[in-house]
Amino acid sequence: MIPNIILVGFMGCGKSSVGRRLAALAGHRFLDTDDLVVENEGLSIPEIFSAAGEEGFRLCEEAALADLDGVTGIVLSTGGGIILRETNRERIRRLGIVIWLDADPEILFERATRSGRRPLLQTADPRARFLGLLESRRPLYTEVSDARVDSGNLTHDEAAQSILDAVMRVQNSGRQVGGC
Ligand code: S3P
């Protein structure tokens, strides 16, 4: 039986696109914490940031994640900053096997700025902001994840398969999770 799979990683790593393919491969339901926040609040992510600030967004994000306690059969893509709160990191590890989807910083930056819709990068110097956030978060992605997959040179389908392989290795190593 395939456990819940949680994808963490920085903006632009491909969590949502790869996560959808991974869910199809695993026969799981795909969920995305950003989508859950948008559904719960009836507002877009930029609208939540402008109305309630980053702190307000983090509260909504924590609540959306808490709603998933005990849920099974999911691939969950998470917002890049979800790992900032310790309660979220604990919850994510209880929920399933955690994979850090990573790539070279230049690839991440190019992908993350393509849409122009990420509130945290709406600054005078998005590159400096991006690199600063990436550096400060790397230790948290390392701490929370069971394995890291580099998506830089992989198609979405290849990345999904690599993640599934990594999940099976972690599961065979005896890691116990809820949802399985
Ligand atoms: C954020 C990443 C975004 C979204 C919000 C904050 C972050 O999700 O949750 O804009 O703090 O890195 P993606 O990682 O899907 O872009």
Short mmCIF file of C-alpha atoms in Angstrom, two decimals, residues 31-150:
data_model
loop_
_atom_site.label_atom_id
_atom_site.label_comp_id
_atom_site.label_asym_id
_atom_site.label_seq_id
_atom_site.Cartn_x
_atom_site.Cartn_y
_atom_site.Cartn_z
CA LEU A 31 -4.28 18.08 -2.86
CA ASP A 32 -2.39 21.36 -2.67
CA THR A 33 -2.29 23.47 0.52
CA ASP A 34 -2.38 26.73 -1.48
CA ASP A 35 -5.58 25.55 -3.24
CA LEU A 36 -7.10 24.56 0.12
CA VAL A 37 -6.34 28.01 1.56
CA VAL A 38 -7.88 29.71 -1.49
CA GLU A 39 -11.01 27.52 -1.21
CA ASN A 40 -11.35 28.10 2.54
CA GLU A 41 -10.89 31.87 2.34
CA GLY A 42 -12.58 32.58 -0.99
CA LEU A 43 -9.60 34.79 -1.87
CA SER A 44 -6.49 34.35 -4.03
CA ILE A 45 -3.07 34.02 -2.37
CA PRO A 46 -2.03 37.60 -3.39
CA GLU A 47 -5.37 38.90 -2.01
CA ILE A 48 -4.77 37.13 1.32
CA PHE A 49 -1.24 38.56 1.55
CA SER A 50 -2.48 42.07 0.84
CA ALA A 51 -5.43 41.83 3.25
CA ALA A 52 -3.79 39.95 6.13
CA GLY A 53 -0.03 40.01 5.46
CA GLU A 54 2.29 37.01 5.50
CA GLU A 55 1.32 36.23 9.12
CA GLY A 56 -2.37 36.06 8.16
CA PHE A 57 -1.55 33.76 5.27
CA ARG A 58 0.52 31.49 7.57
CA LEU A 59 -2.46 31.11 9.93
CA CYS A 60 -4.69 30.04 7.02
CA GLU A 61 -2.00 27.66 5.80
CA GLU A 62 -1.58 26.05 9.23
CA ALA A 63 -5.36 25.60 9.54
CA ALA A 64 -5.63 24.02 6.07
CA LEU A 65 -2.88 21.55 6.95
CA ALA A 66 -4.46 20.73 10.33
CA ASP A 67 -7.72 19.82 8.53
CA LEU A 68 -5.84 16.93 6.87
CA ASP A 69 -4.99 15.08 10.10
CA GLY A 70 -5.98 11.43 9.58
CA VAL A 71 -6.62 11.72 5.83
CA THR A 72 -5.30 8.81 3.74
CA GLY A 73 -4.55 8.17 0.06
CA ILE A 74 -3.23 11.60 -0.85
CA VAL A 75 -0.34 13.28 -2.59
CA LEU A 76 -0.06 16.71 -0.92
CA SER A 77 1.79 19.59 -2.52
CA THR A 78 2.64 22.26 0.06
CA GLY A 79 3.44 25.98 -0.17
CA GLY A 80 7.17 26.70 -0.04
CA GLY A 81 6.99 28.35 3.39
CA ILE A 82 4.89 25.74 5.18
CA ILE A 83 8.03 24.31 6.79
CA LEU A 84 8.65 27.57 8.71
CA ARG A 85 6.35 26.52 11.57
CA GLU A 86 7.43 23.67 13.79
CA THR A 87 3.83 22.51 14.26
CA ASN A 88 3.52 22.18 10.48
CA ARG A 89 6.77 20.22 10.23
CA GLU A 90 5.58 17.79 12.92
CA ARG A 91 2.19 17.43 11.27
CA ILE A 92 3.68 16.83 7.81
CA ARG A 93 5.91 14.05 9.14
CA ARG A 94 2.97 12.36 10.87
CA LEU A 95 0.87 12.62 7.72
CA GLY A 96 3.15 10.76 5.33
CA ILE A 97 6.50 10.26 3.68
CA VAL A 98 8.03 13.63 2.93
CA ILE A 99 9.94 14.32 -0.26
CA TRP A 100 11.92 17.52 -0.86
CA LEU A 101 11.66 18.44 -4.52
CA ASP A 102 14.68 20.58 -5.31
CA ALA A 103 16.53 22.07 -8.30
CA ASP A 104 19.40 24.42 -9.06
CA PRO A 105 18.67 27.94 -7.66
CA GLU A 106 18.78 29.53 -11.15
CA ILE A 107 16.16 27.08 -12.44
CA LEU A 108 13.99 27.70 -9.36
CA PHE A 109 14.30 31.49 -9.73
CA GLU A 110 13.40 31.44 -13.42
CA ARG A 111 10.33 29.26 -12.78
CA ALA A 112 9.23 31.12 -9.64
CA THR A 113 9.31 34.54 -11.31
CA ARG A 114 7.71 33.42 -14.59
CA SER A 115 4.13 33.97 -13.43
CA GLY A 116 4.87 37.22 -11.53
CA ARG A 117 2.19 36.26 -8.99
CA ARG A 118 4.18 35.27 -5.91
CA PRO A 119 3.68 37.96 -3.25
CA LEU A 120 7.00 37.31 -1.48
CA LEU A 121 8.89 38.17 -4.67
CA GLN A 122 7.13 41.51 -5.28
CA THR A 123 10.15 43.53 -4.10
CA ALA A 124 12.72 45.87 -5.63
CA ASP A 125 15.28 43.06 -5.74
CA PRO A 126 13.44 39.74 -6.19
CA ARG A 127 16.67 37.79 -6.81
CA ALA A 128 18.22 38.86 -3.49
CA ARG A 129 14.97 38.10 -1.67
CA PHE A 130 14.70 34.74 -3.38
CA LEU A 131 18.27 33.68 -2.57
CA GLY A 132 17.96 34.86 1.05
CA LEU A 133 14.76 32.89 1.60
CA LEU A 134 16.23 29.82 -0.10
CA GLU A 135 19.31 29.84 2.13
CA SER A 136 17.30 30.29 5.31
CA ARG A 137 14.88 27.49 4.41
CA ARG A 138 17.27 24.80 3.16
CA PRO A 139 17.97 23.46 6.68
CA LEU A 140 14.23 23.16 7.29
CA TYR A 141 13.60 21.22 4.08
CA THR A 142 16.49 18.95 5.07
CA GLU A 143 15.07 18.49 8.57
CA VAL A 144 11.51 17.68 7.52
CA SER A 145 12.14 15.44 4.51
CA ASP A 146 12.80 11.71 4.23
CA ALA A 147 14.47 12.08 0.82
CA ARG A 148 15.44 14.76 -1.70
CA VAL A 149 14.75 14.51 -5.44
CA ASP A 150 16.42 16.93 -7.87
#
